[in-house]
């Protein structure tokens, strides 16, 4: 995946428009689809920020309008439960959907990458380091226990965020189809009191995908979409 950051940022124009007021329409599937009236995620909020201002301005953080509302509501609810935690979201998709290299999905506004929340050696919540030196965070490699140098994955915060994402999705009349996260790291989510709920209500990946998904968890939302022409 090391080539995916630079080329798309060169090819895509900056400043692709403000938040659309019209609701979005999705077509097809996450692997073969497109989007109309995509809504751009804000660069930051009280407890979250984009993985890259450059990538966001280049147009790589658009989602379906309902997914947009779900994401912001979930961050707000998560802040109520975990006031000290900082979250970072990653790649989502293009304003009009379609092919989104190097991802095999992210094509109709329903796929979102969330970078794992982390804590440092003093147990402080800090943004995951994302810069061009580590390919905006996608080149980070955590151990099979969720550690990287002096950083470790905050599994409790991640579980709380997934819980709030599902609750917000239901509030807006949609659902979560699946969560892709490294199967070797999934058992550590069991430290959270939300784990039983997550097991009962979310479908987690059971096998490692072509990309490990240790530094981020991929969420596909379930929204009724129009068929592709």
PDB file of N, CA and C in Angstrom, residues 57-115:
ATOM      1  N   UNK A  57      -8.337  17.448   2.046  1.00  0.00           N
ATOM      2  CA  UNK A  57      -8.534  18.520   1.079  1.00  0.00           C
ATOM      3  C   UNK A  57      -8.456  18.009  -0.352  1.00  0.00           C
ATOM      4  N   UNK A  58      -7.755  16.904  -0.540  1.00  0.00           N
ATOM      5  CA  UNK A  58      -7.667  16.306  -1.866  1.00  0.00           C
ATOM      6  C   UNK A  58      -8.909  15.500  -2.222  1.00  0.00           C
ATOM      7  N   UNK A  59      -9.845  15.372  -1.271  1.00  0.00           N
ATOM      8  CA  UNK A  59     -11.128  14.749  -1.587  1.00  0.00           C
ATOM      9  C   UNK A  59     -11.250  13.283  -1.248  1.00  0.00           C
ATOM     10  N   UNK A  60     -10.488  12.782  -0.266  1.00  0.00           N
ATOM     11  CA  UNK A  60     -10.511  11.352   0.053  1.00  0.00           C
ATOM     12  C   UNK A  60     -11.316  11.030   1.313  1.00  0.00           C
ATOM     13  N   UNK A  61     -12.148  11.963   1.776  1.00  0.00           N
ATOM     14  CA  UNK A  61     -12.903  11.716   3.011  1.00  0.00           C
ATOM     15  C   UNK A  61     -14.389  12.064   2.850  1.00  0.00           C
ATOM     16  N   UNK A  62     -14.973  11.630   1.746  1.00  0.00           N
ATOM     17  CA  UNK A  62     -16.411  11.793   1.525  1.00  0.00           C
ATOM     18  C   UNK A  62     -17.148  10.511   1.894  1.00  0.00           C
ATOM     19  N   UNK A  63     -18.364  10.669   2.406  1.00  0.00           N
ATOM     20  CA  UNK A  63     -19.199   9.527   2.769  1.00  0.00           C
ATOM     21  C   UNK A  63     -20.650   9.818   2.397  1.00  0.00           C
ATOM     22  N   UNK A  64     -21.475   8.808   2.493  1.00  0.00           N
ATOM     23  CA  UNK A  64     -22.918   8.953   2.340  1.00  0.00           C
ATOM     24  C   UNK A  64     -23.441   9.873   3.447  1.00  0.00           C
ATOM     25  N   UNK A  65     -24.437  10.683   3.147  1.00  0.00           N
ATOM     26  CA  UNK A  65     -24.935  11.666   4.112  1.00  0.00           C
ATOM     27  C   UNK A  65     -25.392  11.027   5.430  1.00  0.00           C
ATOM     28  N   UNK A  66     -26.049   9.883   5.370  1.00  0.00           N
ATOM     29  CA  UNK A  66     -26.482   9.227   6.606  1.00  0.00           C
ATOM     30  C   UNK A  66     -25.284   8.714   7.397  1.00  0.00           C
ATOM     31  N   UNK A  67     -24.306   8.177   6.707  1.00  0.00           N
ATOM     32  CA  UNK A  67     -23.077   7.724   7.378  1.00  0.00           C
ATOM     33  C   UNK A  67     -22.376   8.912   8.020  1.00  0.00           C
ATOM     34  N   UNK A  68     -22.391  10.044   7.371  1.00  0.00           N
ATOM     35  CA  UNK A  68     -21.811  11.279   7.911  1.00  0.00           C
ATOM     36  C   UNK A  68     -22.449  11.610   9.259  1.00  0.00           C
ATOM     37  N   UNK A  69     -23.773  11.577   9.309  1.00  0.00           N
ATOM     38  CA  UNK A  69     -24.477  11.880  10.558  1.00  0.00           C
ATOM     39  C   UNK A  69     -24.155  10.846  11.632  1.00  0.00           C
ATOM     40  N   UNK A  70     -24.084   9.594  11.241  1.00  0.00           N
ATOM     41  CA  UNK A  70     -23.786   8.517  12.190  1.00  0.00           C
ATOM     42  C   UNK A  70     -22.396   8.707  12.802  1.00  0.00           C
ATOM     43  N   UNK A  71     -21.420   9.003  11.969  1.00  0.00           N
ATOM     44  CA  UNK A  71     -20.048   9.162  12.455  1.00  0.00           C
ATOM     45  C   UNK A  71     -19.958  10.295  13.475  1.00  0.00           C
ATOM     46  N   UNK A  72     -20.558  11.435  13.172  1.00  0.00           N
ATOM     47  CA  UNK A  72     -20.472  12.572  14.082  1.00  0.00           C
ATOM     48  C   UNK A  72     -21.246  12.319  15.370  1.00  0.00           C
ATOM     49  N   UNK A  73     -22.400  11.669  15.267  1.00  0.00           N
ATOM     50  CA  UNK A  73     -23.163  11.345  16.475  1.00  0.00           C
ATOM     51  C   UNK A  73     -22.385  10.367  17.356  1.00  0.00           C
ATOM     52  N   UNK A  74     -21.766   9.382  16.739  1.00  0.00           N
ATOM     53  CA  UNK A  74     -21.002   8.394  17.501  1.00  0.00           C
ATOM     54  C   UNK A  74     -19.806   9.029  18.210  1.00  0.00           C
ATOM     55  N   UNK A  75     -19.132   9.947  17.549  1.00  0.00           N
ATOM     56  CA  UNK A  75     -18.016  10.634  18.208  1.00  0.00           C
ATOM     57  C   UNK A  75     -18.512  11.442  19.403  1.00  0.00           C
ATOM     58  N   UNK A  76     -19.652  12.104  19.261  1.00  0.00           N
ATOM     59  CA  UNK A  76     -20.204  12.891  20.360  1.00  0.00           C
ATOM     60  C   UNK A  76     -20.574  12.001  21.544  1.00  0.00           C
ATOM     61  N   UNK A  77     -21.204  10.872  21.274  1.00  0.00           N
ATOM     62  CA  UNK A  77     -21.591   9.953  22.347  1.00  0.00           C
ATOM     63  C   UNK A  77     -20.357   9.306  22.981  1.00  0.00           C
ATOM     64  N   UNK A  78     -19.359   9.006  22.172  1.00  0.00           N
ATOM     65  CA  UNK A  78     -18.142   8.413  22.716  1.00  0.00           C
ATOM     66  C   UNK A  78     -17.433   9.399  23.625  1.00  0.00           C
ATOM     67  N   UNK A  79     -17.483  10.666  23.291  1.00  0.00           N
ATOM     68  CA  UNK A  79     -16.858  11.678  24.142  1.00  0.00           C
ATOM     69  C   UNK A  79     -17.528  11.737  25.503  1.00  0.00           C
ATOM     70  N   UNK A  80     -18.825  11.523  25.564  1.00  0.00           N
ATOM     71  CA  UNK A  80     -19.519  11.505  26.847  1.00  0.00           C
ATOM     72  C   UNK A  80     -19.017  10.360  27.720  1.00  0.00           C
ATOM     73  N   UNK A  81     -18.709   9.228  27.083  1.00  0.00           N
ATOM     74  CA  UNK A  81     -18.264   8.048  27.827  1.00  0.00           C
ATOM     75  C   UNK A  81     -16.770   8.074  28.120  1.00  0.00           C
ATOM     76  N   UNK A  82     -15.987   8.666  27.203  1.00  0.00           N
ATOM     77  CA  UNK A  82     -14.527   8.691  27.341  1.00  0.00           C
ATOM     78  C   UNK A  82     -14.014  10.080  26.954  1.00  0.00           C
ATOM     79  N   UNK A  83     -14.071  10.980  27.923  1.00  0.00           N
ATOM     80  CA  UNK A  83     -13.783  12.381  27.648  1.00  0.00           C
ATOM     81  C   UNK A  83     -12.329  12.639  27.282  1.00  0.00           C
ATOM     82  N   UNK A  84     -11.428  11.761  27.676  1.00  0.00           N
ATOM     83  CA  UNK A  84     -10.004  12.022  27.463  1.00  0.00           C
ATOM     84  C   UNK A  84      -9.455  11.372  26.197  1.00  0.00           C
ATOM     85  N   UNK A  85     -10.303  10.717  25.411  1.00  0.00           N
ATOM     86  CA  UNK A  85      -9.813   9.927  24.285  1.00  0.00           C
ATOM     87  C   UNK A  85      -9.864  10.712  22.984  1.00  0.00           C
ATOM     88  N   UNK A  86      -8.776  10.609  22.223  1.00  0.00           N
ATOM     89  CA  UNK A  86      -8.678  11.259  20.921  1.00  0.00           C
ATOM     90  C   UNK A  86      -8.789  10.194  19.833  1.00  0.00           C
ATOM     91  N   UNK A  87      -9.635  10.449  18.841  1.00  0.00           N
ATOM     92  CA  UNK A  87      -9.839   9.509  17.747  1.00  0.00           C
ATOM     93  C   UNK A  87      -9.373  10.128  16.434  1.00  0.00           C
ATOM     94  N   UNK A  88      -8.974   9.256  15.519  1.00  0.00           N
ATOM     95  CA  UNK A  88      -8.531   9.682  14.198  1.00  0.00           C
ATOM     96  C   UNK A  88      -9.245   8.812  13.167  1.00  0.00           C
ATOM     97  N   UNK A  89      -9.872   9.438  12.185  1.00  0.00           N
ATOM     98  CA  UNK A  89     -10.461   8.651  11.107  1.00  0.00           C
ATOM     99  C   UNK A  89      -9.534   8.673   9.904  1.00  0.00           C
ATOM    100  N   UNK A  90      -9.634   7.634   9.059  1.00  0.00           N
ATOM    101  CA  UNK A  90      -8.766   7.506   7.905  1.00  0.00           C
ATOM    102  C   UNK A  90      -9.512   7.693   6.596  1.00  0.00           C
ATOM    103  N   UNK A  91      -9.167   6.876   5.625  1.00  0.00           N
ATOM    104  CA  UNK A  91      -9.740   6.969   4.287  1.00  0.00           C
ATOM    105  C   UNK A  91     -11.224   6.611   4.299  1.00  0.00           C
ATOM    106  N   UNK A  92     -12.009   7.295   3.451  1.00  0.00           N
ATOM    107  CA  UNK A  92     -13.427   6.951   3.314  1.00  0.00           C
ATOM    108  C   UNK A  92     -13.790   6.734   1.841  1.00  0.00           C
ATOM    109  N   UNK A  93     -13.662   7.749   1.015  1.00  0.00           N
ATOM    110  CA  UNK A  93     -13.999   7.598  -0.388  1.00  0.00           C
ATOM    111  C   UNK A  93     -14.079   8.945  -1.078  1.00  0.00           C
ATOM    112  N   UNK A  94     -14.373   8.916  -2.352  1.00  0.00           N
ATOM    113  CA  UNK A  94     -14.452  10.122  -3.162  1.00  0.00           C
ATOM    114  C   UNK A  94     -15.863  10.698  -3.171  1.00  0.00           C
ATOM    115  N   UNK A  95     -15.974  11.939  -3.560  1.00  0.00           N
ATOM    116  CA  UNK A  95     -17.270  12.625  -3.532  1.00  0.00           C
ATOM    117  C   UNK A  95     -18.321  11.900  -4.362  1.00  0.00           C
ATOM    118  N   UNK A  96     -17.923  11.362  -5.498  1.00  0.00           N
ATOM    119  CA  UNK A  96     -18.851  10.639  -6.364  1.00  0.00           C
ATOM    120  C   UNK A  96     -18.619   9.131  -6.339  1.00  0.00           C
ATOM    121  N   UNK A  97     -17.881   8.682  -5.344  1.00  0.00           N
ATOM    122  CA  UNK A  97     -17.629   7.249  -5.231  1.00  0.00           C
ATOM    123  C   UNK A  97     -16.769   6.732  -6.360  1.00  0.00           C
ATOM    124  N   UNK A  98     -16.957   5.467  -6.679  1.00  0.00           N
ATOM    125  CA  UNK A  98     -16.180   4.849  -7.741  1.00  0.00           C
ATOM    126  C   UNK A  98     -14.859   4.297  -7.240  1.00  0.00           C
ATOM    127  N   UNK A  99     -14.010   3.902  -8.178  1.00  0.00           N
ATOM    128  CA  UNK A  99     -12.739   3.275  -7.834  1.00  0.00           C
ATOM    129  C   UNK A  99     -11.931   4.162  -6.893  1.00  0.00           C
ATOM    130  N   UNK A 100     -11.359   3.530  -5.871  1.00  0.00           N
ATOM    131  CA  UNK A 100     -10.659   4.267  -4.815  1.00  0.00           C
ATOM    132  C   UNK A 100      -9.385   3.511  -4.463  1.00  0.00           C
ATOM    133  N   UNK A 101      -8.388   3.645  -5.317  1.00  0.00           N
ATOM    134  CA  UNK A 101      -7.151   2.894  -5.119  1.00  0.00           C
ATOM    135  C   UNK A 101      -6.447   3.334  -3.850  1.00  0.00           C
ATOM    136  N   UNK A 102      -5.801   2.373  -3.121  1.00  0.00           N
ATOM    137  CA  UNK A 102      -5.630   0.964  -3.474  1.00  0.00           C
ATOM    138  C   UNK A 102      -6.717   0.079  -2.878  1.00  0.00           C
ATOM    139  N   UNK A 103      -7.771   0.680  -2.349  1.00  0.00           N
ATOM    140  CA  UNK A 103      -8.816  -0.079  -1.667  1.00  0.00           C
ATOM    141  C   UNK A 103      -9.643  -0.901  -2.655  1.00  0.00           C
ATOM    142  N   UNK A 104     -10.095  -2.042  -2.198  1.00  0.00           N
ATOM    143  CA  UNK A 104     -10.962  -2.875  -3.017  1.00  0.00           C
ATOM    144  C   UNK A 104     -12.434  -2.520  -2.808  1.00  0.00           C
ATOM    145  N   UNK A 105     -12.709  -1.731  -1.776  1.00  0.00           N
ATOM    146  CA  UNK A 105     -14.079  -1.276  -1.510  1.00  0.00           C
ATOM    147  C   UNK A 105     -14.074   0.261  -1.484  1.00  0.00           C
ATOM    148  N   UNK A 106     -14.804   0.877  -0.558  1.00  0.00           N
ATOM    149  CA  UNK A 106     -14.849   2.346  -0.430  1.00  0.00           C
ATOM    150  C   UNK A 106     -15.422   3.007  -1.689  1.00  0.00           C
ATOM    151  N   UNK A 107     -16.348   2.370  -2.380  1.00  0.00           N
ATOM    152  CA  UNK A 107     -16.781   2.886  -3.682  1.00  0.00           C
ATOM    153  C   UNK A 107     -18.157   3.544  -3.693  1.00  0.00           C
ATOM    154  N   UNK A 108     -18.941   3.388  -2.611  1.00  0.00           N
ATOM    155  CA  UNK A 108     -20.276   4.001  -2.657  1.00  0.00           C
ATOM    156  C   UNK A 108     -20.631   4.756  -1.379  1.00  0.00           C
ATOM    157  N   UNK A 109     -19.620   5.213  -0.664  1.00  0.00           N
ATOM    158  CA  UNK A 109     -19.849   6.074   0.487  1.00  0.00           C
ATOM    159  C   UNK A 109     -20.173   5.377   1.781  1.00  0.00           C
ATOM    160  N   UNK A 110     -20.078   4.051   1.800  1.00  0.00           N
ATOM    161  CA  UNK A 110     -20.482   3.288   2.991  1.00  0.00           C
ATOM    162  C   UNK A 110     -19.306   2.657   3.722  1.00  0.00           C
ATOM    163  N   UNK A 111     -18.090   2.837   3.227  1.00  0.00           N
ATOM    164  CA  UNK A 111     -16.900   2.242   3.840  1.00  0.00           C
ATOM    165  C   UNK A 111     -16.070   3.328   4.510  1.00  0.00           C
ATOM    166  N   UNK A 112     -15.668   3.076   5.748  1.00  0.00           N
ATOM    167  CA  UNK A 112     -14.880   4.050   6.501  1.00  0.00           C
ATOM    168  C   UNK A 112     -13.753   3.338   7.242  1.00  0.00           C
ATOM    169  N   UNK A 113     -12.542   3.892   7.134  1.00  0.00           N
ATOM    170  CA  UNK A 113     -11.424   3.413   7.932  1.00  0.00           C
ATOM    171  C   UNK A 113     -11.289   4.299   9.166  1.00  0.00           C
ATOM    172  N   UNK A 114     -11.224   3.673  10.325  1.00  0.00           N
ATOM    173  CA  UNK A 114     -10.967   4.383  11.568  1.00  0.00           C
ATOM    174  C   UNK A 114      -9.612   3.931  12.096  1.00  0.00           C
ATOM    175  N   UNK A 115      -8.686   4.859  12.311  1.00  0.00           N
ATOM    176  CA  UNK A 115      -7.400   4.503  12.874  1.00  0.00           C
ATOM    177  C   UNK A 115      -7.603   4.100  14.341  1.00  0.00           C
TER     178      UNK A 115
END
